[in-house]
Every structure is written in structure tokens, then in C-alpha cells.
Short mmCIF file of C-alpha atoms and ligand atoms in Angstrom, two decimals:
data_model
loop_
_atom_site.label_atom_id
_atom_site.label_comp_id
_atom_site.label_asym_id
_atom_site.label_seq_id
_atom_site.Cartn_x
_atom_site.Cartn_y
_atom_site.Cartn_z
CA MET A 16 -7.07 17.36 -22.76
CA ASN A 17 -3.88 17.21 -21.72
CA ASN A 18 -1.17 14.92 -20.58
CA GLU A 19 -2.41 15.46 -17.40
CA GLY A 20 -5.92 14.34 -18.32
CA GLU A 21 -7.79 17.43 -17.61
CA ALA A 22 -9.60 19.46 -19.12
CA GLN A 23 -7.74 22.71 -21.11
CA SER A 24 -9.46 26.09 -19.98
CA PRO A 25 -11.90 27.38 -22.97
CA ASN A 26 -10.02 30.77 -22.36
CA SER A 27 -6.53 29.06 -22.60
CA LYS A 28 -5.45 31.40 -25.86
CA LEU A 29 -6.71 34.81 -24.21
CA GLN A 30 -3.91 36.88 -24.15
CA THR A 31 -3.98 39.46 -20.10
CA PRO A 32 -1.11 41.67 -19.76
CA ASN A 33 0.81 38.66 -17.19
CA SER A 34 -0.10 35.79 -20.03
CA LYS A 35 3.99 35.34 -19.81
CA SER A 36 4.50 34.92 -15.77
CA ARG A 37 3.72 31.14 -14.94
CA ILE A 38 1.04 30.46 -12.91
CA ARG A 39 1.74 30.55 -9.08
CA ALA A 40 -0.36 28.44 -8.02
CA THR A 41 -0.61 26.80 -4.38
CA HIS A 42 -2.67 23.63 -3.78
CA THR A 43 -4.30 23.37 -0.39
CA PHE A 44 -5.82 20.73 1.53
CA PRO A 45 -7.95 20.62 4.16
CA ARG A 46 -6.90 21.89 7.22
CA GLU A 47 -7.34 18.25 9.54
CA PHE A 48 -6.18 16.00 6.32
CA LYS A 49 -3.09 13.59 7.48
CA TRP A 50 0.66 13.20 6.23
CA GLY A 51 2.40 10.05 6.44
CA THR A 52 4.41 7.66 5.48
CA ALA A 53 3.62 4.00 5.87
CA THR A 54 5.77 0.74 6.79
CA ALA A 55 6.05 -2.71 7.57
CA ALA A 56 7.50 -5.20 10.10
CA HIS A 57 9.51 -7.31 8.28
CA GLN A 58 10.78 -4.82 5.65
CA VAL A 59 12.11 -2.46 8.23
CA GLU A 60 12.98 -4.53 11.86
CA GLY A 61 15.69 -6.59 10.96
CA GLY A 62 16.70 -9.76 13.08
CA HIS A 63 16.10 -13.15 13.10
CA THR A 64 12.54 -14.11 13.37
CA PRO A 65 10.25 -17.55 13.48
CA SER A 66 8.10 -16.69 10.46
CA ASP A 67 8.22 -17.76 6.99
CA TRP A 68 9.76 -14.98 5.42
CA ASP A 69 13.01 -15.79 7.24
CA GLY A 70 13.82 -18.90 6.19
CA TRP A 71 12.37 -18.58 2.23
CA GLU A 72 14.92 -15.52 1.35
CA LYS A 73 17.64 -17.10 2.37
CA LEU A 74 16.72 -19.99 -0.76
CA PRO A 75 18.73 -18.88 -3.04
CA GLY A 76 16.78 -17.62 -6.39
CA LYS A 77 14.67 -16.38 -4.34
CA VAL A 78 15.23 -12.29 -3.60
CA ARG A 79 16.90 -10.59 -6.13
CA GLY A 80 20.97 -10.12 -5.83
CA GLY A 81 20.63 -12.70 -2.51
CA GLY A 82 18.75 -9.76 -0.29
CA THR A 83 17.43 -10.39 3.05
CA ALA A 84 16.11 -8.58 5.99
CA GLU A 85 18.31 -9.72 8.47
CA ILE A 86 19.69 -6.40 9.15
CA ALA A 87 17.05 -4.27 7.13
CA CYS A 88 17.00 -0.75 8.87
CA GLU A 89 17.17 -2.15 12.37
CA TRP A 90 14.32 -0.97 13.87
CA TRP A 91 14.02 -3.66 15.68
CA ALA A 92 17.45 -2.73 17.52
CA GLY A 93 15.83 0.35 18.39
CA ARG A 94 16.52 2.44 15.16
CA TRP A 95 12.89 3.23 15.16
CA ARG A 96 13.16 6.22 17.24
CA GLU A 97 16.01 7.74 15.07
CA ASP A 98 13.33 7.53 11.85
CA PHE A 99 10.73 9.01 14.01
CA ASP A 100 12.45 11.54 14.54
CA ARG A 101 12.85 12.28 10.85
CA ALA A 102 9.37 11.84 10.39
CA ALA A 103 8.54 14.46 13.34
CA ASN A 104 10.65 16.38 11.95
CA ASP A 105 9.19 16.24 7.97
CA GLY A 106 6.12 17.81 9.70
CA GLN A 107 4.63 14.02 9.30
CA THR A 108 1.30 13.37 11.16
CA ALA A 109 0.12 10.13 11.08
CA HIS A 110 2.48 6.89 10.57
CA ARG A 111 1.32 3.39 9.83
CA PHE A 112 3.71 0.58 11.29
CA GLY A 113 3.58 -3.05 10.78
CA VAL A 114 3.66 -5.52 14.22
CA ASP A 115 5.17 -9.12 13.12
CA TRP A 116 3.46 -12.04 14.28
CA SER A 117 5.62 -14.66 14.40
CA ARG A 118 7.58 -12.53 16.88
CA ILE A 119 4.31 -11.67 19.01
CA GLU A 120 3.26 -15.48 19.26
CA PRO A 121 6.15 -17.10 18.46
CA ARG A 122 5.20 -21.06 19.11
CA MET A 123 1.54 -21.35 18.56
CA ALA A 124 -0.95 -20.25 21.48
CA VAL A 125 2.73 -19.13 23.52
CA TRP A 126 2.78 -14.90 23.69
CA ASP A 127 5.75 -12.99 24.16
CA GLU A 128 5.08 -9.65 26.14
CA GLU A 129 8.18 -8.17 25.46
CA ALA A 130 7.85 -8.41 21.64
CA LEU A 131 4.23 -6.56 21.92
CA ASP A 132 6.12 -4.07 24.83
CA HIS A 133 8.71 -3.41 21.40
CA TYR A 134 5.22 -2.30 19.63
CA ARG A 135 3.83 -0.54 22.60
CA GLN A 136 6.62 1.89 23.15
CA MET A 137 6.50 1.80 18.95
CA ALA A 138 3.33 3.92 19.50
CA LYS A 139 3.62 6.11 21.74
CA GLY A 140 7.12 6.89 20.25
CA LEU A 141 5.23 7.78 17.33
CA ARG A 142 1.94 9.56 20.22
CA GLU A 143 5.02 11.57 21.89
CA ARG A 144 6.05 12.93 18.64
CA GLY A 145 2.53 14.70 17.83
CA ILE A 146 2.16 11.17 15.16
CA GLU A 147 -0.93 9.17 14.80
CA PRO A 148 0.05 5.48 14.60
CA MET A 149 -1.79 3.31 12.30
CA VAL A 150 -1.13 -0.39 13.15
CA THR A 151 -1.02 -2.86 10.56
CA LEU A 152 -1.85 -6.59 12.05
CA HIS A 153 -0.38 -8.56 8.87
CA HIS A 154 1.47 -7.54 6.23
CA PHE A 155 2.62 -10.96 3.93
CA VAL A 156 4.22 -12.58 7.39
CA ASN A 157 3.22 -15.62 8.71
CA PRO A 158 4.83 -17.38 11.81
CA LEU A 159 6.42 -20.54 10.64
CA TRP A 160 3.99 -23.03 13.42
CA LEU A 161 1.27 -21.89 11.15
CA ALA A 162 2.74 -21.55 7.79
CA GLU A 163 3.86 -25.79 9.10
CA LYS A 164 -0.30 -25.67 9.00
CA GLY A 165 -0.92 -24.90 6.31
CA GLY A 166 -1.01 -20.85 6.16
CA TRP A 167 -4.21 -19.11 4.64
CA GLU A 168 -4.87 -22.59 3.34
CA ASN A 169 -6.11 -23.87 7.10
CA PRO A 170 -9.47 -23.15 7.17
CA ALA A 171 -7.83 -22.42 11.51
CA ILE A 172 -6.12 -19.31 9.88
CA VAL A 173 -8.98 -17.34 11.08
CA SER A 174 -9.78 -18.51 14.11
CA TYR A 175 -6.01 -17.93 14.94
CA PHE A 176 -5.71 -15.02 13.92
CA GLU A 177 -8.37 -13.17 15.61
CA ARG A 178 -6.78 -14.29 18.89
CA PHE A 179 -3.24 -12.94 17.75
CA VAL A 180 -5.29 -9.62 17.15
CA ARG A 181 -7.49 -10.01 20.35
CA LYS A 182 -3.74 -10.19 22.21
CA VAL A 183 -2.72 -6.94 20.19
CA VAL A 184 -5.43 -4.54 20.86
CA ASN A 185 -5.60 -5.43 23.56
CA ALA A 186 -2.02 -4.39 23.86
CA LEU A 187 -2.33 -1.14 22.31
CA LYS A 188 -5.94 0.24 23.03
CA ASP A 189 -4.63 2.91 24.72
CA ILE A 190 -3.07 4.13 22.47
CA VAL A 191 -4.13 3.34 18.97
CA ASP A 192 -7.38 2.83 17.43
CA LEU A 193 -6.89 3.20 13.86
CA TRP A 194 -6.39 -0.38 12.44
CA CYS A 195 -5.71 -2.15 9.41
CA THR A 196 -6.11 -5.63 9.62
CA ILE A 197 -4.29 -6.72 6.24
CA ASN A 198 -2.41 -5.55 3.99
CA GLU A 199 -3.40 -5.77 0.32
CA PRO A 200 -4.92 -9.54 0.52
CA ASN A 201 -4.93 -9.64 -3.05
CA VAL A 202 -0.94 -9.00 -3.81
CA GLY A 203 -0.31 -11.58 -0.76
CA ALA A 204 -2.65 -14.68 -2.20
CA TYR A 205 -1.50 -13.90 -5.29
CA GLN A 206 2.13 -13.91 -5.23
CA ALA A 207 2.58 -16.70 -2.71
CA TYR A 208 -0.41 -18.98 -3.77
CA ALA A 209 -0.66 -17.93 -7.73
CA ASP A 210 2.21 -16.94 -9.07
CA GLY A 211 4.56 -18.98 -6.74
CA VAL A 212 6.91 -16.34 -5.53
CA TRP A 213 6.11 -15.84 -2.11
CA PRO A 214 5.94 -18.23 0.27
CA PRO A 215 4.66 -20.84 0.77
CA GLY A 216 6.00 -20.86 -3.15
CA GLU A 217 2.19 -22.55 -4.89
CA LYS A 218 0.93 -22.03 -8.50
CA ASP A 219 -2.01 -22.62 -8.01
CA MET A 220 -5.47 -20.68 -8.54
CA SER A 221 -7.57 -22.25 -6.56
CA ALA A 222 -5.53 -22.42 -3.47
CA CYS A 223 -4.84 -18.56 -3.88
CA PHE A 224 -8.92 -18.13 -3.98
CA ARG A 225 -9.09 -20.35 -1.16
CA ALA A 226 -6.24 -18.40 0.65
CA LEU A 227 -7.90 -15.08 0.08
CA ARG A 228 -11.02 -16.59 1.09
CA HIS A 229 -10.01 -16.77 4.20
CA MET A 230 -8.26 -13.24 4.44
CA LEU A 231 -11.16 -11.63 4.35
CA LEU A 232 -12.91 -14.36 6.76
CA ALA A 233 -10.23 -13.57 9.07
CA HIS A 234 -10.57 -10.26 8.23
CA ALA A 235 -13.81 -9.77 9.46
CA ALA A 236 -13.69 -12.08 12.54
CA ALA A 237 -10.54 -8.99 13.54
CA TYR A 238 -12.96 -6.66 12.68
CA ARG A 239 -15.06 -7.44 15.31
CA ALA A 240 -12.84 -8.51 17.78
CA ILE A 241 -11.34 -4.96 17.10
CA HIS A 242 -15.06 -3.46 18.10
CA GLU A 243 -16.08 -5.64 20.93
CA ILE A 244 -12.86 -4.91 22.50
CA GLN A 245 -12.49 -0.15 21.94
CA PRO A 246 -16.29 0.36 19.80
CA GLN A 247 -14.94 3.16 18.49
CA ALA A 248 -12.09 2.09 16.84
CA ARG A 249 -11.57 2.36 12.83
CA VAL A 250 -10.62 -0.61 11.37
CA GLY A 251 -9.99 -1.51 7.72
CA ILE A 252 -8.04 -3.13 5.23
CA ALA A 253 -5.34 -1.62 2.48
CA HIS A 254 -6.24 -2.48 -0.80
CA HIS A 255 -3.89 -2.46 -3.65
CA PHE A 256 -5.27 -1.49 -6.40
CA GLU A 257 -3.30 -1.66 -9.68
CA PHE A 258 -5.71 -1.16 -13.02
CA ILE A 259 -5.66 -2.99 -15.71
CA ASP A 260 -6.56 -1.59 -19.00
CA PRO A 261 -7.62 -3.12 -22.93
CA TRP A 262 -4.07 -3.15 -25.07
CA ARG A 263 -6.90 -2.41 -27.30
CA PRO A 264 -9.60 -1.04 -25.85
CA ASP A 265 -11.59 -0.97 -30.15
CA PHE A 266 -10.69 -5.16 -29.74
CA ALA A 267 -14.04 -7.44 -27.74
CA PRO A 268 -12.33 -9.43 -26.62
CA ASP A 269 -9.31 -7.07 -25.12
CA ARG A 270 -11.69 -5.65 -23.40
CA TRP A 271 -13.21 -8.52 -22.01
CA VAL A 272 -9.56 -9.78 -20.48
CA ALA A 273 -8.93 -6.10 -19.18
CA GLY A 274 -12.31 -6.58 -17.62
CA LEU A 275 -12.18 -9.92 -16.03
CA GLN A 276 -8.54 -9.07 -14.82
CA ASN A 277 -9.89 -5.88 -13.18
CA ARG A 278 -12.67 -7.52 -11.13
CA VAL A 279 -11.01 -10.48 -9.70
CA PHE A 280 -8.13 -8.32 -8.50
CA ASN A 281 -9.23 -4.63 -8.41
CA GLU A 282 -12.84 -4.96 -7.84
CA ILE A 283 -14.08 -8.59 -5.85
CA ILE A 284 -12.82 -7.65 -2.65
CA PRO A 285 -13.82 -4.40 -1.51
CA GLN A 286 -17.15 -5.13 -2.61
CA ALA A 287 -17.32 -8.54 -0.21
CA LEU A 288 -16.40 -6.92 2.62
CA HIS A 289 -19.17 -4.01 1.65
CA THR A 290 -22.30 -6.36 0.19
CA GLY A 291 -20.98 -10.01 2.11
CA ARG A 292 -20.86 -11.74 -1.26
CA LEU A 293 -18.05 -13.47 -2.48
CA ALA A 294 -18.21 -13.39 -6.24
CA TYR A 295 -15.24 -14.25 -8.04
CA PRO A 296 -16.27 -14.01 -11.69
CA VAL A 297 -14.94 -17.82 -12.91
CA GLY A 298 -14.99 -21.27 -12.15
CA GLN A 299 -17.31 -22.57 -9.68
CA GLY A 300 -17.97 -18.97 -7.40
CA ALA A 301 -19.02 -17.18 -10.98
CA ARG A 302 -22.66 -17.24 -9.47
CA GLY A 303 -20.93 -15.19 -5.81
CA GLU A 304 -21.11 -17.09 -2.55
CA ARG A 305 -23.39 -15.58 0.25
CA LEU A 306 -20.69 -14.33 3.73
CA PRO A 307 -22.72 -12.14 5.25
CA GLU A 308 -20.78 -11.94 8.34
CA LEU A 309 -17.86 -9.79 5.96
CA ALA A 310 -20.83 -7.24 5.18
CA GLY A 311 -19.68 -3.92 6.64
CA THR A 312 -15.94 -4.47 7.65
CA MET A 313 -14.94 -1.50 6.61
CA ASP A 314 -14.80 1.43 8.43
CA TYR A 315 -12.32 3.83 6.50
CA PHE A 316 -11.41 2.34 2.51
CA GLY A 317 -7.45 1.74 2.69
CA VAL A 318 -6.38 2.25 -1.68
CA ASN A 319 -2.77 1.22 -2.28
CA TYR A 320 -2.08 2.33 -5.75
CA TYR A 321 1.31 2.34 -7.58
CA SER A 322 0.84 1.60 -11.13
CA ARG A 323 -1.24 -0.28 -13.96
CA ARG A 324 -1.02 -2.43 -16.95
CA SER A 325 -2.51 -3.34 -20.42
CA SER A 326 -3.72 -6.35 -20.71
CA THR A 327 -4.62 -8.15 -23.87
CA PHE A 328 -6.54 -11.76 -25.13
CA ASP A 329 -3.91 -14.53 -24.72
CA VAL A 330 -5.32 -18.36 -24.62
CA SER A 331 -2.23 -19.31 -23.78
CA GLN A 332 -2.52 -17.17 -20.35
CA ALA A 333 -5.04 -19.73 -18.57
CA ALA A 334 -2.93 -18.66 -15.13
CA SER A 335 -3.94 -14.97 -15.16
CA LEU A 336 -7.54 -15.83 -16.33
CA PHE A 337 -6.43 -15.84 -20.25
CA GLY A 338 -4.96 -11.78 -20.50
CA ARG A 339 -1.33 -11.34 -21.22
CA THR A 340 0.20 -8.07 -18.77
CA PHE A 341 2.30 -5.31 -19.32
CA HIS A 342 2.97 -2.34 -19.77
CA THR A 343 1.91 0.60 -21.53
CA PRO A 344 4.13 0.82 -24.56
CA GLY A 345 6.38 4.43 -24.49
CA ALA A 346 5.10 4.51 -20.83
CA GLU A 347 7.81 5.72 -17.97
CA VAL A 348 8.64 3.04 -15.64
CA ASP A 349 10.95 2.33 -12.83
CA ASN A 350 14.55 0.13 -12.75
CA LEU A 351 13.16 -3.13 -12.17
CA ALA A 352 9.85 -2.00 -14.89
CA GLN A 353 7.85 -3.07 -12.34
CA ASN A 354 5.61 -0.27 -11.79
CA GLU A 355 4.54 2.20 -14.60
CA LEU A 356 3.95 6.04 -14.14
CA TYR A 357 0.17 6.32 -14.03
CA PRO A 358 -0.80 8.50 -11.31
CA GLU A 359 -4.48 9.02 -12.82
CA GLY A 360 -4.64 5.79 -11.61
CA LEU A 361 -4.80 7.41 -8.19
CA PHE A 362 -7.40 9.38 -9.27
CA ARG A 363 -9.34 6.79 -10.34
CA ALA A 364 -9.16 4.40 -7.46
CA LEU A 365 -9.70 7.15 -5.38
CA GLU A 366 -13.11 7.67 -7.78
CA TRP A 367 -13.95 4.18 -7.75
CA ALA A 368 -13.56 3.93 -4.07
CA ASN A 369 -15.34 6.65 -3.16
CA GLY A 370 -18.70 5.10 -4.28
CA PHE A 371 -18.66 2.66 -0.77
CA GLY A 372 -19.58 6.03 0.48
CA LEU A 373 -16.70 5.53 3.00
CA PRO A 374 -14.30 8.39 4.48
CA ILE A 375 -10.49 6.84 1.97
CA LEU A 376 -6.81 6.87 3.92
CA ILE A 377 -4.02 6.37 1.04
CA THR A 378 -2.54 4.27 2.90
CA GLU A 379 0.31 3.84 0.35
CA ASN A 380 1.77 5.53 -2.79
CA GLY A 381 5.45 5.77 -3.43
CA TRP A 382 7.66 5.53 -6.08
CA GLY A 383 10.85 3.06 -6.45
CA ASP A 384 13.44 3.37 -8.34
CA GLU A 385 17.53 5.17 -8.94
CA ASP A 386 16.34 8.20 -10.26
CA GLU A 387 16.21 10.88 -8.34
CA SER A 388 14.50 13.19 -10.77
CA ARG A 389 11.55 11.01 -11.63
CA ARG A 390 10.51 10.14 -7.65
CA ASN A 391 10.10 13.84 -7.11
CA ARG A 392 8.02 14.43 -10.19
CA ALA A 393 5.97 10.92 -9.34
CA LEU A 394 5.34 12.59 -5.83
CA LEU A 395 4.35 15.97 -7.51
CA LEU A 396 2.26 14.17 -9.90
CA HIS A 397 0.50 11.67 -7.65
CA LEU A 398 -0.17 14.56 -4.85
CA ARG A 399 -1.61 16.59 -7.49
CA GLN A 400 -4.34 13.02 -7.85
CA THR A 401 -4.94 13.20 -4.72
CA TRP A 402 -5.63 17.18 -4.32
CA ARG A 403 -8.04 16.77 -7.22
CA ALA A 404 -9.73 14.13 -5.60
CA VAL A 405 -10.25 16.35 -2.21
CA ASN A 406 -11.83 19.44 -4.45
CA PHE A 407 -13.96 16.71 -6.14
CA ASN A 408 -15.35 16.00 -2.39
CA PHE A 409 -14.34 12.13 -2.96
CA ARG A 410 -13.59 11.78 0.90
CA VAL A 411 -9.82 11.84 1.19
CA GLN A 412 -8.66 12.08 4.13
CA GLY A 413 -4.81 11.06 4.70
CA TYR A 414 -1.65 9.94 2.57
CA TYR A 415 1.07 7.94 3.35
CA TYR A 416 3.80 7.73 1.66
CA TRP A 417 5.32 4.41 1.00
CA THR A 418 8.34 4.44 2.50
CA LEU A 419 10.42 6.75 5.23
CA VAL A 420 13.55 5.20 4.78
CA ASP A 421 14.85 1.85 2.00
CA ASN A 422 13.09 -1.18 3.02
CA PHE A 423 14.21 -4.84 2.17
CA GLU A 424 11.36 -4.89 -0.75
CA TRP A 425 10.24 -9.22 -0.93
CA GLU A 426 11.35 -10.62 -3.94
CA ARG A 427 13.00 -7.48 -5.65
CA GLY A 428 15.22 -7.47 -2.28
CA TRP A 429 17.11 -3.76 -1.86
CA ASP A 430 17.34 -3.37 -5.50
CA GLN A 431 13.97 -0.88 -5.62
CA ARG A 432 14.05 2.10 -3.30
CA PHE A 433 11.67 3.78 -1.94
CA GLY A 434 12.66 5.38 1.07
CA LEU A 435 12.43 9.65 1.04
CA TYR A 436 16.00 8.71 3.07
CA ALA A 437 18.35 6.24 1.59
CA LEU A 438 19.60 3.53 3.50
CA ASP A 439 23.35 2.17 3.51
CA VAL A 440 21.82 -1.00 5.30
CA ALA A 441 26.05 -1.89 5.86
CA THR A 442 26.50 1.23 8.10
CA GLN A 443 23.09 1.85 8.68
CA SER A 444 23.37 5.45 7.26
CA ARG A 445 20.02 7.83 6.12
CA SER A 446 20.28 10.50 4.04
CA PRO A 447 17.12 12.41 3.01
CA ARG A 448 16.69 12.52 -0.71
CA PRO A 449 15.72 15.32 -2.73
CA ALA A 450 12.01 13.73 -2.58
CA ALA A 451 12.39 14.05 1.94
CA HIS A 452 12.48 17.80 1.29
CA LEU A 453 9.80 18.25 -1.03
CA TYR A 454 8.05 16.43 0.72
CA ALA A 455 8.15 17.96 4.31
CA GLU A 456 7.52 21.23 2.61
CA VAL A 457 4.72 20.13 1.70
CA CYS A 458 3.40 18.31 5.04
CA LYS A 459 4.77 21.18 7.13
CA THR A 460 2.83 23.47 4.73
CA ASN A 461 -0.35 21.20 3.87
CA THR A 462 0.24 22.27 0.18
CA PHE A 463 2.01 21.38 -3.07
CA SER A 464 2.97 25.25 -5.09
CA ALA A 465 3.95 25.81 -8.58
CA ASP A 466 7.12 26.86 -6.86
CA MET A 467 7.86 23.35 -5.38
CA ALA A 468 7.44 22.29 -8.45
CA ALA A 469 10.07 24.53 -10.22
CA ARG A 470 12.72 23.85 -7.55
CA TYR A 471 12.07 20.14 -7.72
CA ALA A 472 10.55 18.99 -10.88
CA PRO A 473 10.95 21.57 -13.44
CA GLU A 474 9.79 19.76 -15.94
CA LEU A 475 6.43 19.40 -15.26
CA LEU A 476 5.52 22.86 -15.38
CA PRO A 477 4.57 23.89 -18.51
CA THR A 478 1.77 20.82 -18.15
CA MET A 479 0.69 21.43 -14.29
CA PHE A 480 1.42 25.32 -14.22
CA PRO A 481 1.32 26.69 -17.90
CA THR A 482 2.27 29.91 -18.48
O1 IFM B 19 6.69 -3.21 -0.06
C1 IFM B 19 5.49 -3.00 -0.73
C2 IFM B 19 4.94 -3.38 0.39
O2 IFM B 19 4.72 -4.43 1.58
C3 IFM B 19 3.46 -3.18 -0.06
N1 IFM B 19 2.91 -2.46 -1.10
C4 IFM B 19 3.73 -2.13 -1.93
C5 IFM B 19 5.14 -1.92 -1.42
C6 IFM B 19 5.96 -1.60 -3.16
O3 IFM B 19 5.80 -2.51 -3.24
#
């Protein structure tokens, strides 16, 4: 195997007259493959909202460097237009953007029609530019009135969310038919209710499971409501995969704990939405709870993929199911040491998702860093794994790079830069990073090639396109 995890050709030693010249391969994607970027309302819009995050991010110590989303990319002030122009000029054909519940329903059951119209204009703006819109209905942020009623811990959120979704879908249904109900329920529930680094800042595993259960029920209610309004809609969630591998694969406790963490973090959510059985492998829910209304509520499988972790058994780590996780020693990590460069994980995620028999969309994948050479490399390596998956006939139909322009990265503030375009928040000027040019070439040609690798990440040539 080479270090991309692919088998060496048995003929790799064969001498041919051209054996010194590099393979000039071009990897082509299916003609209808969608190329896009993904964004989320709170991370790009700017301005104040009556939401839980608006107050939270201003509390001392909650966000690195005291960063806030107060200005962000000024999409609420209209700069989405220029950024959508960039996406279109770069050959993108798909864009996933979010709506902010707190703008649309600033007080319980009080609707802001102007906010709805703003999102209509954005969706129309995408269509006018030849870009297919996908709308995320919930991306980590709750209206303040709802947070004050207990947020995801309150069972009433299921019907509140359904009511909100009906409002949005009715307003956008002539423009949008691709919907993501909830972004990354596993991350949202964990960060807010177990790790406590997002609002409401709880550190209680059972609160985390309760919140997760309500998220799934809310998704299912939204799924049915959307199909009632728009029978042809395609509805799913964006599910975050982070593989957790045993630190010592030959040590049974490490295998056990990594398996448990994988099941909880990566597997139970899609399985519940597929089978209607929510099976926490721990505690009271270990036998599985029958929730038949969840079954069959994904029209596509949305995969968000960034990284993996290693895990070792540690009795002192009850909050993380007795596993201490860390990045694989020696692995390349980003500037905040948050994500590990492990592109094979994308293939593994797609392979696992493919088992559900649904079309797959890579609803997020990207690299947030200060090191430009790593960003190009990360992009090419993940595209290679996407292409491999397509060639294994996994039903991967599109790729949304996270993200178009640098944005507010939650508790990491502005210290993690994922944008194809670098943003100067103070002046609002955007400048294309090399990865923007690389990705534009990919989108416009529907390929990636040895020639692109030679120009954007030549260090990849020996393994990706060997002599
Ligand atoms: O910024 C986030 C996004 O909101 C959800 N998925 C991961 C991204 C990068 O951290």
C-alpha cells in the first residue's frame, strides 16, 4: 500500500520507454456531479440577532481572541451578492446556505416577513447565477426565546421547529427543493450539553442525549412537514463523521472504547433515522428505544468530514465514555491542532454512508489553517478520496467545500480560516487564496489532474501520480 492507502500496481517495477515521465492522469467526475461551497447563517451574516449565540460569544472567555460574529462577512448587509458572484465565476454549481431561526421568528410565533424575503432573495440570487441552493434550517443557533424555554432539552422544541420549518418552506418552495433540516446534531448536542463550550454551556451527558433525541424527533417532524408541502423535496441532515481509531489496535480495551465512541458519535444518528430505533450503547437506552417516526427520514445522506482521532481506554474519562482521545502522534494537524489531515477517513465515511443505499452529498469538507501549501494538498487529497468513492460506485453526487469566505468559527473565533477567499473583517476585502484558483479549475473542468497537482501541491506527485 502507498501512503494514500491504495494498492501498488503489481507492474510498478515494469520498465517502459516512458517510465521516467510522470503519469499525466486526469481524474474525471460524472457529468452531473455538483461542485459547491457551504456556509451557515450566523457565521457569515453579521449584525445582531435575538439568539443564544449573540449573547454567548460576548461573554468573557467563550471565544478565542474575543472574536464575535458581529460583522462577519456582512451577508445580512448584502455582501452575499458579491460572494455568490465569486462562486459563480469560479464555476460552482451548488451552494448550501443557512437561515437563522432567530431572525425569522424573533419572538415566539412572531414572524419577520422581511427576513424571510431576504432569504428568498438569496435563494433566487443563487438560481440566477446557475447555482443550485440547498437550505440548512438549523445550524447550531437558537432564538433566545426558545433558549430561555430550555432549548433542545425542552420536548416542545419538536413542534416549535416543525412550525418554523413550515413557515420557511412555504416561503421558499418555488425556489428551493433541497433541504438540510439540522446541521451536525452530534456536534451541536455534544458541544452545547456535554462539553459545555457552546450555549447553554452544560456539562451533562444525559442532557446531551436528551437534546440529541429531541433533535432527531424535530428532524423527523420537519421531514414530514416538508414533504407534505413539497412532495418532490429532497430532505436530509448534514452528519459529522470523525473517525475514532484505537490507539493500540492490538489492545482490547482500546478497541472496545474506540468502538463505543464511534458508535455513539458516528453511527447511532444515521441508524436511528434509517431504522426508527435509537440505540445509545450505554446507560438506560442501551437496549434501544423504538421511535418509528424516525425511520426512513433521509432522502440523501449528508456527510461532513474533516478529521479523525485516536482513542485509548482511560477510566478517569467518564464524560467521554472512558476513552481519552488525541490526534494520532506524528499526524499533520492544522494551526489550532483541531483537525488531523486524514483524507482516507473521507473514503471510509462515504463507504459507511453508502451502506444506507441513499444518494450521498459531501455537505462539508475543508481545511482551516494558516498554511496555504497544506490547504491545497488537503483539498487535492480529499478530492482524490471522493473520486475513488465515485469509482467504487458509491452514490456520491456532490461536494460542498467548507467554506467560500473566511467566517466566524464558533469558539475558535477568527483563528481558524477555512475560506477559499481570505477575509479582512475590518475592511471587508476578500482575496482569493491559491485554493480558490485550484477549486475553480476543478469545478470548471469537472476533473482534477496531475497537472493541477504539479502546480498547486507538487509534493503530492510522487505518491498521487508516481513516475
Ligand atoms: O464551521 C463549522 C460548521 O459550522 C460545521 N461544521 C464544521 C465547520 C468547521 O469547523
